[in-house]
Short mmCIF file of C-alpha atoms in Angstrom, two decimals:
data_model
loop_
_atom_site.label_atom_id
_atom_site.label_comp_id
_atom_site.label_asym_id
_atom_site.label_seq_id
_atom_site.Cartn_x
_atom_site.Cartn_y
_atom_site.Cartn_z
CA UNK A 1 0.00 0.00 -0.01
CA UNK A 2 2.87 2.34 0.83
CA UNK A 3 4.19 1.73 -2.69
CA UNK A 4 0.97 2.99 -4.18
CA UNK A 5 0.92 6.06 -1.91
CA UNK A 6 4.50 6.86 -2.90
CA UNK A 7 3.73 6.40 -6.56
CA UNK A 8 0.61 8.61 -6.34
CA UNK A 9 2.58 11.37 -4.60
CA UNK A 10 5.20 11.10 -7.31
CA UNK A 11 2.40 11.43 -9.82
CA UNK A 12 1.26 14.65 -8.17
CA UNK A 13 4.65 16.25 -8.00
CA UNK A 14 6.24 14.99 -11.22
CA UNK A 15 3.28 16.38 -13.15
CA UNK A 16 1.98 19.93 -12.78
CA UNK A 17 -1.16 18.78 -10.95
CA UNK A 18 0.24 19.02 -7.43
CA UNK A 19 1.79 22.42 -8.01
CA UNK A 20 -1.35 23.72 -9.67
CA UNK A 21 -3.40 22.60 -6.71
CA UNK A 22 -1.15 24.08 -4.04
CA UNK A 23 -0.32 27.18 -6.06
CA UNK A 24 -3.89 28.00 -7.02
CA UNK A 25 -5.12 27.47 -3.52
CA UNK A 26 -2.41 29.58 -1.91
CA UNK A 27 -2.81 32.43 -4.40
CA UNK A 28 -6.50 32.69 -3.66
CA UNK A 29 -5.97 32.32 0.06
CA UNK A 30 -3.34 35.06 -0.05
CA UNK A 31 -5.72 37.40 -1.84
CA UNK A 32 -8.35 36.73 0.77
CA UNK A 33 -5.86 37.10 3.56
CA UNK A 34 -4.68 40.51 2.31
CA UNK A 35 -8.08 41.88 1.52
CA UNK A 36 -10.10 40.46 4.41
CA UNK A 37 -7.85 39.99 7.37
CA UNK A 38 -5.33 42.74 6.76
CA UNK A 39 -7.66 45.07 4.87
CA UNK A 40 -11.23 44.70 6.16
CA UNK A 41 -11.21 43.09 9.58
CA UNK A 42 -7.77 44.36 10.59
CA UNK A 43 -7.76 41.60 13.20
CA UNK A 44 -5.62 38.70 14.10
CA UNK A 45 -8.34 36.10 13.40
CA UNK A 46 -6.30 33.69 11.31
CA UNK A 47 -9.28 31.30 11.01
CA UNK A 48 -11.46 33.75 9.09
CA UNK A 49 -9.76 32.98 5.80
CA UNK A 50 -10.87 29.39 6.04
CA UNK A 51 -14.53 30.30 5.52
CA UNK A 52 -13.60 31.42 2.02
CA UNK A 53 -11.03 28.66 1.91
CA UNK A 54 -13.79 26.09 2.16
CA UNK A 55 -15.43 27.57 -0.91
CA UNK A 56 -12.19 27.55 -2.85
CA UNK A 57 -11.62 23.96 -1.83
CA UNK A 58 -14.73 22.95 -3.78
CA UNK A 59 -13.03 23.94 -6.99
CA UNK A 60 -9.48 22.79 -6.35
CA UNK A 61 -9.98 19.40 -4.72
CA UNK A 62 -11.35 17.89 -7.93
CA UNK A 63 -8.09 18.86 -9.60
CA UNK A 64 -6.20 16.33 -7.51
CA UNK A 65 -8.87 13.63 -7.41
CA UNK A 66 -10.10 13.60 -10.99
CA UNK A 67 -7.29 11.36 -12.23
CA UNK A 68 -7.38 8.87 -9.41
CA UNK A 69 -9.10 6.01 -11.20
CA UNK A 70 -10.24 7.52 -14.48
CA UNK A 71 -6.71 7.88 -15.81
CA UNK A 72 -5.71 4.39 -14.77
CA UNK A 73 -8.74 3.07 -16.54
CA UNK A 74 -8.16 5.05 -19.69
CA UNK A 75 -4.51 4.04 -19.95
CA UNK A 76 -5.21 0.43 -19.04
CA UNK A 77 -2.80 0.62 -16.11
CA UNK A 78 -5.79 -0.31 -14.01
CA UNK A 79 -5.11 -3.86 -15.19
CA UNK A 80 -1.68 -3.80 -13.61
CA UNK A 81 -3.11 -2.61 -10.32
CA UNK A 82 -6.11 -4.91 -10.27
CA UNK A 83 -4.17 -8.03 -11.15
CA UNK A 84 -1.61 -7.40 -8.40
CA UNK A 85 -2.16 -9.09 -5.05
CA UNK A 86 -3.26 -5.76 -3.51
CA UNK A 87 -6.85 -5.68 -2.35
CA UNK A 88 -9.26 -3.11 -3.70
CA UNK A 89 -9.63 -1.58 -0.25
CA UNK A 90 -5.91 -0.96 -0.04
CA UNK A 91 -5.75 0.52 -3.52
CA UNK A 92 -8.61 2.93 -2.80
CA UNK A 93 -7.20 3.84 0.61
CA UNK A 94 -3.76 4.46 -0.88
CA UNK A 95 -5.12 6.92 -3.41
CA UNK A 96 -7.16 8.63 -0.69
CA UNK A 97 -4.20 8.95 1.66
CA UNK A 98 -1.96 10.33 -1.09
CA UNK A 99 -4.44 13.08 -1.92
CA UNK A 100 -4.88 13.81 1.79
CA UNK A 101 -1.13 14.24 2.15
CA UNK A 102 -1.20 16.88 -0.59
CA UNK A 103 -3.86 18.76 1.38
CA UNK A 104 -1.86 18.46 4.60
CA UNK A 105 1.15 19.97 2.82
CA UNK A 106 -1.07 22.83 1.66
CA UNK A 107 -2.38 23.39 5.19
CA UNK A 108 1.17 23.58 6.48
CA UNK A 109 1.81 26.26 3.89
CA UNK A 110 -1.11 28.31 5.20
CA UNK A 111 0.70 28.61 8.53
CA UNK A 112 2.60 31.35 6.76
CA UNK A 113 -0.40 33.59 7.33
CA UNK A 114 -0.34 32.60 10.95
CA UNK A 115 3.28 33.65 11.10
CA UNK A 116 2.49 37.04 9.53
CA UNK A 117 -0.26 37.67 12.03
CA UNK A 118 1.74 36.57 15.03
CA UNK A 119 4.27 39.26 14.12
CA UNK A 120 1.67 41.84 15.10
CA UNK A 121 -0.20 40.00 17.82
CA UNK A 122 -0.56 36.34 18.69
CA UNK A 123 -3.67 34.65 17.14
CA UNK A 124 -5.51 32.11 19.24
CA UNK A 125 -3.68 28.80 18.85
CA UNK A 126 -6.54 26.59 20.03
CA UNK A 127 -8.94 28.05 17.50
CA UNK A 128 -6.28 27.82 14.80
CA UNK A 129 -5.71 24.10 15.43
CA UNK A 130 -9.42 23.51 15.62
CA UNK A 131 -9.95 25.25 12.28
CA UNK A 132 -7.14 23.30 10.62
CA UNK A 133 -8.62 20.03 11.88
CA UNK A 134 -12.06 20.95 10.58
CA UNK A 135 -10.56 22.01 7.28
CA UNK A 136 -8.74 18.73 6.94
CA UNK A 137 -11.92 16.77 7.69
CA UNK A 138 -13.76 18.84 5.11
CA UNK A 139 -11.01 18.24 2.55
CA UNK A 140 -11.11 14.49 3.28
CA UNK A 141 -14.85 14.41 2.59
CA UNK A 142 -14.30 16.28 -0.66
CA UNK A 143 -11.43 14.01 -1.69
CA UNK A 144 -13.43 10.85 -1.06
CA UNK A 145 -16.29 12.23 -3.17
CA UNK A 146 -13.80 13.16 -5.90
CA UNK A 147 -12.29 9.68 -5.87
CA UNK A 148 -15.72 8.17 -6.11
CA UNK A 149 -16.56 10.38 -9.11
CA UNK A 150 -13.33 9.37 -10.77
CA UNK A 151 -14.11 5.67 -10.29
CA UNK A 152 -17.31 5.86 -12.29
CA UNK A 153 -15.92 7.43 -15.43
CA UNK A 154 -12.81 7.14 -17.56
CA UNK A 155 -12.94 10.78 -18.46
CA UNK A 156 -11.11 13.15 -16.10
CA UNK A 157 -13.16 16.15 -17.14
CA UNK A 158 -16.40 14.33 -16.38
CA UNK A 159 -14.97 13.33 -12.96
CA UNK A 160 -14.03 16.98 -12.31
CA UNK A 161 -17.40 18.41 -13.28
CA UNK A 162 -19.27 15.72 -11.41
CA UNK A 163 -17.37 16.46 -8.20
CA UNK A 164 -17.75 20.22 -8.43
CA UNK A 165 -21.41 19.84 -9.36
CA UNK A 166 -22.22 17.60 -6.40
CA UNK A 167 -20.34 19.82 -3.99
CA UNK A 168 -22.08 22.98 -5.18
CA UNK A 169 -25.39 21.19 -4.98
CA UNK A 170 -24.62 20.39 -1.37
CA UNK A 171 -24.25 24.12 -0.61
CA UNK A 172 -27.72 24.91 -1.82
CA UNK A 173 -29.59 21.91 -0.49
CA UNK A 174 -30.27 23.51 2.91
CA UNK A 175 -31.92 26.45 1.16
CA UNK A 176 -34.41 24.11 -0.45
CA UNK A 177 -35.47 22.63 2.86
CA UNK A 178 -33.95 22.70 6.32
CA UNK A 179 -34.12 18.90 6.36
CA UNK A 180 -30.92 19.04 4.30
CA UNK A 181 -29.03 21.14 6.81
CA UNK A 182 -26.82 18.26 7.73
CA UNK A 183 -26.05 17.43 4.11
CA UNK A 184 -24.16 20.60 3.56
CA UNK A 185 -20.55 19.86 4.37
CA UNK A 186 -19.67 23.54 4.30
CA UNK A 187 -22.30 24.31 6.97
CA UNK A 188 -20.99 21.51 9.10
CA UNK A 189 -17.47 22.86 8.77
CA UNK A 190 -18.50 26.39 9.78
CA UNK A 191 -18.54 25.47 13.47
CA UNK A 192 -14.83 24.69 13.61
CA UNK A 193 -13.48 28.23 13.04
CA UNK A 194 -15.42 29.29 16.14
CA UNK A 195 -13.40 26.84 18.16
CA UNK A 196 -16.13 24.23 18.53
CA UNK A 197 -15.32 20.62 17.89
CA UNK A 198 -18.76 19.14 17.69
CA UNK A 199 -18.82 15.35 17.91
CA UNK A 200 -21.84 15.11 15.61
CA UNK A 201 -20.14 17.25 12.97
CA UNK A 202 -16.89 15.34 13.19
CA UNK A 203 -18.67 12.02 12.91
CA UNK A 204 -20.75 13.24 9.99
CA UNK A 205 -17.68 14.22 8.00
CA UNK A 206 -15.78 11.05 8.81
CA UNK A 207 -18.74 8.86 7.94
CA UNK A 208 -19.32 10.78 4.73
CA UNK A 209 -15.69 10.08 3.82
CA UNK A 210 -16.07 6.41 4.66
CA UNK A 211 -19.29 6.15 2.70
CA UNK A 212 -17.72 7.57 -0.46
CA UNK A 213 -14.71 5.30 -0.19
CA UNK A 214 -16.90 2.26 0.36
CA UNK A 215 -18.99 3.23 -2.66
CA UNK A 216 -15.80 3.48 -4.69
CA UNK A 217 -14.77 -0.02 -3.64
CA UNK A 218 -18.22 -1.32 -4.53
CA UNK A 219 -18.10 0.31 -7.94
CA UNK A 220 -14.66 -1.20 -8.69
CA UNK A 221 -15.68 -4.61 -7.38
CA UNK A 222 -18.91 -4.51 -9.36
CA UNK A 223 -17.02 -3.64 -12.53
CA UNK A 224 -15.14 -6.90 -12.32
CA UNK A 225 -18.31 -8.85 -12.87
CA UNK A 226 -19.99 -6.64 -15.44
CA UNK A 227 -17.11 -5.39 -17.55
CA UNK B 1 -1.36 -26.14 -13.23
CA UNK B 2 -4.29 -24.15 -14.55
CA UNK B 3 -7.71 -25.71 -14.74
CA UNK B 4 -10.58 -23.90 -16.43
CA UNK B 5 -13.89 -25.62 -15.79
CA UNK B 6 -17.07 -24.76 -17.71
CA UNK B 7 -16.35 -21.08 -17.63
CA UNK B 8 -18.85 -18.64 -19.13
CA UNK B 9 -18.70 -14.88 -19.35
CA UNK B 10 -21.71 -12.85 -20.30
CA UNK B 11 -21.99 -9.16 -20.92
CA UNK B 12 -25.68 -8.50 -20.62
CA UNK B 13 -27.19 -10.78 -23.24
CA UNK B 14 -23.93 -11.17 -25.19
CA UNK B 15 -21.92 -14.27 -24.39
CA UNK B 16 -18.23 -13.52 -24.80
CA UNK B 17 -16.97 -16.86 -23.55
CA UNK B 18 -19.26 -19.82 -23.73
CA UNK B 19 -18.74 -22.76 -21.41
CA UNK B 20 -15.06 -23.42 -22.04
CA UNK B 21 -12.90 -25.96 -20.24
CA UNK B 22 -9.22 -26.70 -20.61
CA UNK B 23 -6.20 -27.68 -18.60
CA UNK B 24 -2.67 -26.38 -18.78
CA UNK B 25 0.12 -28.38 -17.19
CA UNK B 26 3.11 -26.92 -15.44
CA UNK B 27 5.83 -25.82 -17.85
CA UNK B 28 3.73 -25.80 -20.98
CA UNK B 29 3.72 -22.95 -23.48
CA UNK B 30 0.18 -22.62 -24.67
CA UNK B 31 -1.16 -20.39 -27.43
CA UNK B 32 -4.67 -19.04 -27.40
CA UNK B 33 -5.54 -18.52 -30.99
CA UNK B 34 -8.52 -16.84 -32.49
CA UNK B 35 -9.75 -13.95 -34.61
CA UNK B 36 -10.32 -10.57 -33.05
CA UNK B 37 -13.24 -10.68 -30.65
CA UNK B 38 -13.09 -14.45 -30.28
CA UNK B 39 -12.78 -14.26 -26.48
CA UNK B 40 -9.01 -14.59 -25.97
CA UNK B 41 -8.55 -11.48 -23.86
CA UNK B 42 -11.71 -12.18 -21.86
CA UNK B 43 -10.43 -15.66 -21.06
CA UNK B 44 -7.06 -14.28 -19.96
CA UNK B 45 -8.63 -11.53 -17.89
CA UNK B 46 -10.64 -14.12 -16.04
CA UNK B 47 -7.59 -16.24 -15.25
CA UNK B 48 -5.71 -13.21 -13.96
CA UNK B 49 -8.66 -12.13 -11.84
CA UNK B 50 -9.08 -8.78 -13.56
CA UNK B 51 -12.66 -9.70 -14.27
CA UNK B 52 -14.89 -12.37 -12.81
CA UNK B 53 -16.63 -15.12 -14.74
CA UNK B 54 -20.41 -15.33 -14.83
CA UNK B 55 -20.29 -19.05 -14.33
CA UNK B 56 -17.77 -21.84 -13.87
CA UNK B 57 -14.53 -22.23 -11.97
CA UNK B 58 -10.91 -21.41 -12.56
CA UNK B 59 -8.33 -23.21 -10.46
CA UNK B 60 -4.65 -22.36 -10.26
CA UNK B 61 -2.72 -25.10 -8.51
CA UNK B 62 -6.11 -26.16 -7.14
CA UNK B 63 -6.82 -22.74 -5.67
CA UNK B 64 -10.02 -21.01 -6.79
CA UNK B 65 -9.37 -17.60 -8.33
CA UNK B 66 -12.59 -16.18 -6.95
CA UNK B 67 -12.22 -17.51 -3.43
CA UNK B 68 -8.59 -16.67 -2.78
CA UNK B 69 -7.65 -14.07 -5.37
CA UNK B 70 -4.64 -12.74 -3.49
CA UNK B 71 -3.00 -16.14 -3.55
CA UNK B 72 -3.64 -16.84 -7.22
CA UNK B 73 -2.65 -13.35 -8.31
CA UNK B 74 0.76 -13.82 -6.74
CA UNK B 75 1.40 -16.77 -8.97
CA UNK B 76 0.58 -14.93 -12.18
CA UNK B 77 2.46 -12.37 -14.18
CA UNK B 78 0.13 -10.66 -16.62
CA UNK B 79 1.13 -8.54 -19.56
CA UNK B 80 -2.06 -6.93 -20.80
CA UNK B 81 -2.87 -6.08 -24.39
CA UNK B 82 -1.47 -2.77 -25.59
CA UNK B 83 1.22 -2.70 -22.87
CA UNK B 84 -0.24 -0.22 -20.37
CA UNK B 85 2.58 1.57 -18.52
CA UNK B 86 2.98 4.52 -16.18
CA UNK B 87 4.69 6.69 -18.75
CA UNK B 88 5.72 9.41 -16.27
CA UNK B 89 8.02 7.00 -14.45
CA UNK B 90 11.46 5.90 -15.49
CA UNK B 91 11.99 2.29 -16.48
CA UNK B 92 13.63 1.44 -13.18
CA UNK B 93 10.98 3.24 -11.13
CA UNK B 94 8.24 1.38 -12.95
CA UNK B 95 9.79 -2.05 -12.53
CA UNK B 96 10.49 -1.31 -8.86
CA UNK B 97 6.89 -0.18 -8.41
CA UNK B 98 5.63 -3.38 -10.01
CA UNK B 99 7.83 -5.37 -7.64
CA UNK B 100 6.44 -3.45 -4.69
CA UNK B 101 2.78 -3.88 -5.52
CA UNK B 102 3.43 -7.54 -6.21
CA UNK B 103 4.77 -7.82 -2.71
CA UNK B 104 8.26 -8.89 -3.48
CA UNK B 105 10.30 -9.13 -0.28
CA UNK B 106 11.70 -5.64 0.43
CA UNK B 107 15.27 -6.81 0.77
CA UNK B 108 15.13 -8.63 -2.56
CA UNK B 109 13.55 -5.86 -4.61
CA UNK B 110 16.74 -4.15 -5.68
CA UNK B 111 18.44 -7.34 -6.69
CA UNK B 112 15.39 -8.71 -8.55
CA UNK B 113 14.85 -5.48 -10.42
CA UNK B 114 18.47 -5.44 -11.57
CA UNK B 115 18.22 -9.07 -12.64
CA UNK B 116 15.06 -8.63 -14.66
CA UNK B 117 16.33 -5.44 -16.31
CA UNK B 118 19.33 -7.45 -17.45
CA UNK B 119 17.27 -10.39 -18.63
CA UNK B 120 14.95 -8.31 -20.75
CA UNK B 121 17.79 -6.24 -22.13
CA UNK B 122 16.66 -2.83 -20.93
CA UNK B 123 19.49 -2.07 -18.56
CA UNK B 124 20.86 0.67 -20.78
CA UNK B 125 17.60 2.65 -20.74
CA UNK B 126 16.76 2.13 -17.07
CA UNK B 127 16.92 5.82 -16.20
CA UNK B 128 14.89 7.00 -19.17
CA UNK B 129 11.27 8.06 -18.88
CA UNK B 130 9.03 5.38 -20.32
CA UNK B 131 7.16 7.84 -22.49
CA UNK B 132 10.35 8.51 -24.46
CA UNK B 133 10.96 4.85 -25.36
CA UNK B 134 10.18 3.13 -28.62
CA UNK B 135 7.43 0.58 -28.90
CA UNK B 136 9.80 -2.36 -28.76
CA UNK B 137 11.41 -1.14 -25.57
CA UNK B 138 8.02 -0.44 -24.00
CA UNK B 139 7.13 -4.05 -24.68
CA UNK B 140 10.27 -5.14 -22.91
CA UNK B 141 9.58 -2.85 -19.95
CA UNK B 142 6.12 -4.33 -19.67
CA UNK B 143 7.58 -7.81 -19.81
CA UNK B 144 10.11 -6.87 -17.12
CA UNK B 145 7.28 -5.66 -14.91
CA UNK B 146 5.51 -8.94 -15.47
CA UNK B 147 8.55 -11.04 -14.64
CA UNK B 148 9.89 -9.13 -11.68
CA UNK B 149 8.29 -11.23 -8.94
CA UNK B 150 9.27 -14.49 -10.63
CA UNK B 151 5.72 -15.66 -11.23
CA UNK B 152 5.12 -19.34 -11.99
CA UNK B 153 2.66 -18.48 -14.73
CA UNK B 154 3.12 -15.88 -17.43
CA UNK B 155 0.07 -14.64 -19.28
CA UNK B 156 0.88 -12.52 -22.30
CA UNK B 157 -1.87 -10.90 -24.31
CA UNK B 158 -0.77 -10.32 -27.90
CA UNK B 159 2.85 -9.75 -26.94
CA UNK B 160 4.13 -8.94 -30.42
CA UNK B 161 1.44 -6.64 -31.76
CA UNK B 162 2.79 -3.38 -33.13
CA UNK B 163 6.42 -4.42 -33.26
CA UNK B 164 8.71 -4.47 -36.26
CA UNK B 165 10.01 -7.84 -37.53
CA UNK B 166 13.32 -7.57 -35.67
CA UNK B 167 11.61 -6.74 -32.40
CA UNK B 168 9.14 -9.56 -32.92
CA UNK B 169 11.96 -12.08 -33.23
CA UNK B 170 13.58 -10.68 -30.11
CA UNK B 171 10.42 -10.79 -28.02
CA UNK B 172 9.68 -14.30 -29.28
CA UNK B 173 13.06 -15.57 -28.26
CA UNK B 174 12.64 -13.90 -24.88
CA UNK B 175 9.32 -15.69 -24.42
CA UNK B 176 10.87 -18.97 -25.46
CA UNK B 177 13.64 -18.45 -22.95
CA UNK B 178 11.21 -17.81 -20.11
CA UNK B 179 9.08 -20.69 -21.28
CA UNK B 180 11.81 -23.08 -20.23
CA UNK B 181 10.99 -22.64 -16.57
CA UNK B 182 7.58 -20.97 -16.53
CA UNK B 183 4.12 -21.92 -17.62
CA UNK B 184 3.24 -19.50 -20.42
CA UNK B 185 -0.10 -18.63 -21.96
CA UNK B 186 0.02 -16.25 -24.88
CA UNK B 187 -2.68 -15.07 -27.16
CA UNK B 188 -2.22 -14.23 -30.77
CA UNK B 189 -4.01 -14.01 -34.03
CA UNK B 190 -0.79 -14.72 -35.91
CA UNK B 191 -0.61 -18.43 -36.59
CA UNK B 192 3.01 -18.75 -37.48
CA UNK B 193 3.90 -17.17 -34.16
CA UNK B 194 1.94 -19.73 -32.22
CA UNK B 195 3.32 -22.64 -34.21
CA UNK B 196 6.87 -21.41 -33.59
CA UNK B 197 6.64 -20.86 -29.87
CA UNK B 198 3.90 -23.05 -28.45
CA UNK B 199 3.68 -26.67 -27.33
CA UNK B 200 -0.08 -26.58 -27.45
CA UNK B 201 -2.67 -24.51 -29.24
CA UNK B 202 -6.18 -23.71 -28.07
CA UNK B 203 -8.28 -22.37 -30.90
CA UNK B 204 -11.20 -20.19 -29.84
CA UNK B 205 -13.93 -18.91 -32.07
CA UNK B 206 -16.94 -16.91 -30.97
CA UNK B 207 -16.34 -17.75 -27.31
CA UNK B 208 -16.09 -21.48 -27.87
CA UNK B 209 -13.10 -23.79 -27.96
CA UNK B 210 -12.96 -25.55 -31.28
CA UNK B 211 -9.67 -27.38 -30.94
CA UNK B 212 -6.94 -28.15 -28.44
CA UNK B 213 -3.87 -29.82 -29.91
CA UNK B 214 -0.21 -29.49 -30.75
CA UNK B 215 0.55 -27.24 -33.74
CA UNK B 216 1.92 -30.27 -35.60
CA UNK B 217 -1.19 -32.36 -35.08
CA UNK B 218 -3.39 -29.54 -36.17
CA UNK B 219 -1.46 -29.21 -39.39
CA UNK B 220 -1.72 -32.94 -39.99
CA UNK B 221 -5.43 -32.91 -39.37
CA UNK B 222 -5.93 -30.92 -42.54
CA UNK B 223 -2.99 -32.15 -44.57
CA UNK B 224 -4.84 -34.92 -46.39
CA UNK B 225 -4.93 -32.81 -49.51
CA UNK B 226 -2.19 -33.57 -51.97
CA UNK B 227 -1.60 -30.66 -54.23
CA UNK B 228 1.29 -29.21 -56.22
CA UNK B 229 1.79 -25.66 -57.42
CA UNK B 230 3.44 -25.24 -60.82
CA UNK B 231 4.36 -22.15 -62.75
CA UNK B 232 4.63 -22.94 -66.44
CA UNK B 233 5.02 -21.42 -69.86
CA UNK B 234 2.37 -23.11 -71.96
CA UNK B 235 1.56 -21.18 -75.14
CA UNK B 236 -0.75 -23.77 -76.65
CA UNK B 237 -2.68 -24.39 -73.45
CA UNK B 238 -1.83 -28.06 -73.55
CA UNK B 239 -2.30 -28.22 -69.82
CA UNK B 240 -6.06 -28.29 -70.32
CA UNK B 241 -5.81 -31.87 -71.57
CA UNK B 242 -3.15 -32.98 -69.10
CA UNK B 243 -5.70 -34.81 -66.97
CA UNK B 244 -5.90 -37.50 -69.66
CA UNK B 245 -2.16 -38.01 -69.65
CA UNK B 246 -1.62 -38.29 -65.90
CA UNK B 247 -4.27 -40.47 -64.32
CA UNK B 248 -3.71 -39.44 -60.73
CA UNK B 249 -4.67 -35.82 -61.34
CA UNK B 250 -8.09 -34.93 -60.02
CA UNK B 251 -8.20 -31.28 -60.81
CA UNK B 252 -6.20 -28.49 -62.45
CA UNK B 253 -6.94 -24.95 -61.36
CA UNK B 254 -5.47 -21.69 -62.67
CA UNK B 255 -4.25 -19.67 -59.75
CA UNK B 256 -2.47 -16.74 -61.30
CA UNK B 257 -1.57 -15.32 -64.70
CA UNK B 258 1.76 -13.56 -64.60
CA UNK B 259 2.77 -10.61 -66.77
CA UNK B 260 5.59 -12.52 -68.47
CA UNK B 261 3.15 -15.00 -69.99
CA UNK B 262 3.67 -17.72 -67.43
CA UNK B 263 0.76 -19.16 -65.50
CA UNK B 264 0.53 -20.62 -62.07
CA UNK B 265 -1.65 -23.67 -61.58
CA UNK B 266 -2.67 -25.74 -58.63
CA UNK B 267 -2.77 -29.44 -59.47
CA UNK B 268 -4.72 -31.57 -57.09
CA UNK B 269 -3.90 -35.27 -57.03
CA UNK B 270 -5.15 -38.46 -55.47
CA UNK B 271 -4.29 -38.96 -51.84
CA UNK B 272 -0.82 -40.12 -50.85
CA UNK B 273 0.59 -40.00 -54.37
CA UNK B 274 3.47 -37.70 -55.12
CA UNK B 275 2.73 -36.21 -58.54
CA UNK B 276 5.93 -34.26 -58.96
CA UNK B 277 7.98 -36.83 -60.84
CA UNK B 278 5.22 -37.61 -63.29
CA UNK B 279 4.43 -33.94 -63.85
CA UNK B 280 8.05 -33.25 -64.60
CA UNK B 281 8.31 -36.00 -67.17
CA UNK B 282 4.99 -35.53 -68.91
CA UNK B 283 5.21 -31.76 -69.06
CA UNK B 284 8.61 -32.03 -70.75
CA UNK B 285 7.21 -34.34 -73.39
CA UNK B 286 4.27 -32.00 -74.01
CA UNK B 287 6.58 -29.02 -74.43
CA UNK B 288 5.29 -27.27 -71.36
CA UNK B 289 8.19 -25.46 -69.67
CA UNK B 290 8.19 -25.64 -65.91
CA UNK B 291 9.51 -22.50 -64.21
CA UNK B 292 8.70 -23.51 -60.71
CA UNK B 293 7.17 -26.47 -58.96
CA UNK B 294 6.31 -26.73 -55.29
CA UNK B 295 4.43 -29.20 -53.19
CA UNK B 296 1.78 -27.35 -51.23
CA UNK B 297 2.33 -27.51 -47.50
CA UNK B 298 -0.75 -27.39 -45.44
CA UNK B 299 -0.21 -24.79 -42.80
CA UNK B 300 -1.66 -23.98 -39.47
CA UNK B 301 -3.41 -21.24 -41.35
CA UNK B 302 -5.40 -23.81 -43.32
CA UNK B 303 -6.16 -25.72 -40.16
CA UNK B 304 -7.36 -22.58 -38.49
CA UNK B 305 -9.61 -21.55 -41.37
CA UNK B 306 -10.98 -25.06 -41.74
CA UNK B 307 -11.68 -25.41 -38.07
CA UNK B 308 -13.37 -22.05 -37.87
CA UNK B 309 -15.49 -22.81 -40.92
CA UNK B 310 -16.30 -26.21 -39.50
CA UNK B 311 -17.17 -24.69 -36.16
CA UNK B 312 -19.56 -22.24 -37.70
CA UNK B 313 -21.52 -24.86 -39.61
#
């Protein structure tokens, strides 16, 4: 499994994908940081940028997940992977972990803003850690959905659009009816930057991630008998 | 040993492989032969565990591929059709990756990778990116990836497609070499290839097995015809009445009319009689000049066509 994680990470950083993801995300975060935190709020609330960050994440996560299975399928390399003694669960987990590592690297980069702020006055560390945790959980949910989308098509663009589409739909669901309040990942995340780690929210995000990964495994397993 | 028992694969209502059974002993080199779409790749994919059969059982050393896939997959090295590779990796990285996902012992990886790079003759390009290699080298890289964990069984899907004649000979001799201590299954639609490399041929047509035999036996099965090809200069068309002069001739058929005035005929004779001596003598008397005379060999090609035609009837 470690071999697959290593290979996936290599794939991200030998191709432009990884740099595009981190670069794009950081450019947008920097703009928000300058205009909102330094310009508008003039505060040391590091966590504020992550409200907008969550929105940006919707558009950049699919960049790193769209290739996960669709490219393997298109190039036929899927055959190499599926005929190896690795189980489907491990293969799916490996791809998930690799993408999560890319997000973790990005989060570490955002500490730069924290450093800038702490030059003026110390931001609240507890809230910062809480926000980063929530952001990671949110990213994991998005990644798992992205990987699922990429498992059902061999076209990367389709996988990308499908992921973005579903994520945007999840923003607006609560506006249709309050029943859907708990379906909006972004709403669930919004508690974390206030320093609240809500068990229900945490469990929802983790189980959403698990659900998408299990669905991916089922899709891949099912394909063996129908393809 | 590979045992395929009553295996069927259906895609919706279409039956790609229809109730096939065969057995492959340890150390055999077996060719799966059939036209495009006959079910060769499907059969191979089922043995490797890439897809699952709708019905039937596949046993590898008496282990069911559906029940204990991890175990059977370890025994098999599969080179899929069209040599899929991770083109962003270098040759060495790719082969190492293949060794890792095939769970080769960590301490042995380095040594095994070096060995297989040497065996397949790609040591000199090991630090090149795969995407920059020629087709022949890619084929070797794929083969190296297949061989790196020393599998007992090699399954090669159309291993020589898209190569130039020199590369084909090289890959064939590599396969022959590995066939000495591995069980090999290869698919092909090129008959001469199969007859050169394989001990046994399984002919598949429309998802059904129509023959399992050695290449030699298959040739013999259809070699009961006794015909001779002659190219002659025969200005007065005396050959039309040749049947009366040589009793053993059953039929004379014009095959080709060449630009230089010569004609090529196929002369069909009675069974088990060599006509060549008589043709030579009689034609000389009749003033028909022989430019070329050749006994027609029945080939695996004939066997294949006959069997397929027979199977369809």
